[in-house]
mmCIF file of C-alpha atoms in Angstrom:
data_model
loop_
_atom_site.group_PDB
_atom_site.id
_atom_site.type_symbol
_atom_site.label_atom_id
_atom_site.label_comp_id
_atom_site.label_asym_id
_atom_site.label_seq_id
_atom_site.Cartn_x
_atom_site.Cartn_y
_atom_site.Cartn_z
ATOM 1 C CA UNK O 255 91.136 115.795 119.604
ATOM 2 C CA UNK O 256 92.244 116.232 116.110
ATOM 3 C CA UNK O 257 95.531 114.444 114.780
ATOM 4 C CA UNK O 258 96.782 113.049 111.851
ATOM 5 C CA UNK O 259 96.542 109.401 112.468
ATOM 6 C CA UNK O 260 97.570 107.215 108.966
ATOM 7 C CA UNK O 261 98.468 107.292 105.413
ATOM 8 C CA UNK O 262 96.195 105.138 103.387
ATOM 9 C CA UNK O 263 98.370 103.032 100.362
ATOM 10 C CA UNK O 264 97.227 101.392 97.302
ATOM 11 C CA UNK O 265 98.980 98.012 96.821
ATOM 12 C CA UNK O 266 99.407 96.029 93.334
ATOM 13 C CA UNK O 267 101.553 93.329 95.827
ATOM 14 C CA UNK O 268 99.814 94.021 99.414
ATOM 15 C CA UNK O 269 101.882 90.899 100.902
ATOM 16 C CA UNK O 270 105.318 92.320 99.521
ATOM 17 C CA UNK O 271 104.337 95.932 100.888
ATOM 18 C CA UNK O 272 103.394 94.548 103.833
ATOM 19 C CA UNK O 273 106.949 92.378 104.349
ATOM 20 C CA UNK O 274 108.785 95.319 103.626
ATOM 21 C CA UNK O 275 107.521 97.532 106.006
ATOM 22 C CA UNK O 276 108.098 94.739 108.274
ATOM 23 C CA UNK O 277 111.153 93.571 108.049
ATOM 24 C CA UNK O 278 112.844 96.851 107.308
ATOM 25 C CA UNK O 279 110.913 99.421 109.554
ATOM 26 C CA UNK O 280 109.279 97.269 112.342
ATOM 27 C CA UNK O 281 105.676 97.374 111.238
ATOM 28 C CA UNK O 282 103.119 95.575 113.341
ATOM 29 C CA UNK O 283 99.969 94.276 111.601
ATOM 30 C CA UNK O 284 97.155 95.439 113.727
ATOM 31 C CA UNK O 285 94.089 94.186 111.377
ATOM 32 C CA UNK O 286 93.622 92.441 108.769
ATOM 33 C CA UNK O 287 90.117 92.650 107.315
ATOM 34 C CA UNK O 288 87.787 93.252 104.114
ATOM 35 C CA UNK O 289 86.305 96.408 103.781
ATOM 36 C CA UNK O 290 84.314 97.758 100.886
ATOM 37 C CA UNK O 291 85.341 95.363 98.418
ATOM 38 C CA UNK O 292 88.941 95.013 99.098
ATOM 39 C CA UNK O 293 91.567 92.996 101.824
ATOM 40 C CA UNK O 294 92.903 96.477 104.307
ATOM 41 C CA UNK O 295 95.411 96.099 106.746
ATOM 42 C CA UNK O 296 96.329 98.155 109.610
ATOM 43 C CA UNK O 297 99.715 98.646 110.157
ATOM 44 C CA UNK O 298 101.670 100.264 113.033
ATOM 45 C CA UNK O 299 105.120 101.852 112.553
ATOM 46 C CA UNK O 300 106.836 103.242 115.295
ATOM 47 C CA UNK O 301 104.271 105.937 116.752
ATOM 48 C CA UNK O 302 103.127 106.277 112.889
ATOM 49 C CA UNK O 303 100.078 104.040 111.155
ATOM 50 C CA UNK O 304 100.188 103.015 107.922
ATOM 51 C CA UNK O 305 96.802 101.397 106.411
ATOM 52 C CA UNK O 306 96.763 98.990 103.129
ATOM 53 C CA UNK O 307 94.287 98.636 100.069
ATOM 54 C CA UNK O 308 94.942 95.493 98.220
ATOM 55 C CA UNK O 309 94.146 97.482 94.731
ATOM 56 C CA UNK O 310 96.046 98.605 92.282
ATOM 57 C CA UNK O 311 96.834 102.328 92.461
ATOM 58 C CA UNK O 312 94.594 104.679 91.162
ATOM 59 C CA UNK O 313 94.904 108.218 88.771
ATOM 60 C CA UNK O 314 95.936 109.654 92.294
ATOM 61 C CA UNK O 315 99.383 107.209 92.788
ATOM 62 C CA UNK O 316 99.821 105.012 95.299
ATOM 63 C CA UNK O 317 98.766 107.456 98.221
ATOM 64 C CA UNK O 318 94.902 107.271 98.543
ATOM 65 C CA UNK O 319 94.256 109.370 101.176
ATOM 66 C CA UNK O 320 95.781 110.811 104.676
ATOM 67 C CA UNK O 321 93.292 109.785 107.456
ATOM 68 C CA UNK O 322 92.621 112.694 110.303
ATOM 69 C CA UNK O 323 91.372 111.402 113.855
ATOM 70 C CA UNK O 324 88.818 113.331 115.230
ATOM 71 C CA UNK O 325 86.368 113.136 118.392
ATOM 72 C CA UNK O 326 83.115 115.214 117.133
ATOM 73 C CA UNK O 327 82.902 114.085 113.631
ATOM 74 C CA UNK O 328 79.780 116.333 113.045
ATOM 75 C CA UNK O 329 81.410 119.414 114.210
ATOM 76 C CA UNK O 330 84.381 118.778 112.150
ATOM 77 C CA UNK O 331 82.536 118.314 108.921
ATOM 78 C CA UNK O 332 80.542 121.692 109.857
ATOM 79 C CA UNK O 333 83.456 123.843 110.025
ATOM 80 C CA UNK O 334 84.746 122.677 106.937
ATOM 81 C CA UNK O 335 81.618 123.229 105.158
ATOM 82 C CA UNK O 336 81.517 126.580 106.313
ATOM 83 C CA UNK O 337 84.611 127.148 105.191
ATOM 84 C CA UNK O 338 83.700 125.941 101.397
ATOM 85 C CA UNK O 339 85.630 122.652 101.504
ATOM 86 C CA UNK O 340 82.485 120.556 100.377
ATOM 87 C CA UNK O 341 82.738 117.840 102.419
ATOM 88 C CA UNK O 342 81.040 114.873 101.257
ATOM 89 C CA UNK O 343 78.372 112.895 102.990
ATOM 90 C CA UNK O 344 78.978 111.339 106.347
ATOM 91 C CA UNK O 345 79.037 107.504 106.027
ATOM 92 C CA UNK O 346 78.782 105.065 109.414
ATOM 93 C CA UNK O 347 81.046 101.037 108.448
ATOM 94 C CA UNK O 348 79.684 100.013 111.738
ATOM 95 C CA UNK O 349 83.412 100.623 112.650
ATOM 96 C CA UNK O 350 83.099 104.268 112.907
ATOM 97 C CA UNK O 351 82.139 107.161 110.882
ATOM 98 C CA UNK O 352 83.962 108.983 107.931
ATOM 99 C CA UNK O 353 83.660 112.037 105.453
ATOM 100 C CA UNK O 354 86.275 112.458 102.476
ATOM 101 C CA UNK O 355 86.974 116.325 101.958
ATOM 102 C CA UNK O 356 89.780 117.076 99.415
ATOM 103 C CA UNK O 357 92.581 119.692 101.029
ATOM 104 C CA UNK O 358 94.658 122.128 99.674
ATOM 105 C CA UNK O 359 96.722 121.266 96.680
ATOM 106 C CA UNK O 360 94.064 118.235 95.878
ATOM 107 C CA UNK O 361 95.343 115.876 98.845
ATOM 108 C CA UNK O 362 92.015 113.462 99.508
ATOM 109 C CA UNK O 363 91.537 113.819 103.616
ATOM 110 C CA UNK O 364 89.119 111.055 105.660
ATOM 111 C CA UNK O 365 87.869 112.436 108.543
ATOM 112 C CA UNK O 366 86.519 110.147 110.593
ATOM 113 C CA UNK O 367 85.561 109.300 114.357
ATOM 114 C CA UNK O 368 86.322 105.776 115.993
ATOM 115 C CA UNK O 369 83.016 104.239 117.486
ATOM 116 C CA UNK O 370 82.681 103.696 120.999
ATOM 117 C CA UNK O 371 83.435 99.628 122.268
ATOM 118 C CA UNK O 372 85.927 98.952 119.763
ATOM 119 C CA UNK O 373 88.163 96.230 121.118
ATOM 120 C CA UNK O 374 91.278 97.153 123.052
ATOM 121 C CA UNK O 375 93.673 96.800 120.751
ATOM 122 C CA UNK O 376 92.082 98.593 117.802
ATOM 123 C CA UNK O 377 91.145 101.745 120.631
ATOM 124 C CA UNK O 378 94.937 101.657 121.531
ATOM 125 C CA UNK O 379 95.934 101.958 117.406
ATOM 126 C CA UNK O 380 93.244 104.857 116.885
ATOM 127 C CA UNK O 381 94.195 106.482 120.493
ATOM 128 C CA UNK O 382 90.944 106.323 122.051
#
């Protein structure tokens, strides 16, 4: 399995973001948590997931980073090496693991792999 699974936002107003995608496109919070330093939010619209940082937007815009869902995380960040992409160092949260590789035309991708026993809800958002 390899999909494109979310768009990752910066927020300077995370609760504003948040209402809008609500109340004008049917968003569903999914989480709500902390996570290196900052409030993120997991949001489902429609078959589409949208994740928050409460932080201001950086020299990239409000767009941090498109996440890609894979199922052999190790494999994944092989072939890219091998193809000169320069992936960076594999990091495990405890909720899964992740590499950042920038794509063509400078777009920042995470790659990462769910862990195994998440809890239902969170295996039905990342399709597990």
């Amino acid at each position: 399995m390899r999909r494109l699974h979310h768009a990752h936002l910066m927020s300077r107003d995370l609760e504003a973001a948040l209402c809008f995608y609500t109340d004008h496109f049917g968003g569903e919070v999914v989480a709500d948590l902390e996570f290196a330093g900052a409030r993120n939010v997991f949001m489902r619209v429609g078959g589409a997931a949208l994740h928050f940082y409460d932080q201001e937007p950086n020299r990239r815009g409000p767009i941090n980073h498109l996440g890609m869902c894979v199922d052999d995380l190790d494999a994944c960040v092989a072939e890219l090496e091998a193809a000169g992409r320069h992936p960076r160092p594999i990091v495990d949260t405890g909720m899964g693991r992740y590499s950042m590789v920038e794509g063509p035309d400078g777009v920042l991708l995470e790659v990462f792999e769910p862990p195994p026993g998440l809890d239902p809800a969170l295996r039905e958002y990342f399709g597990v």
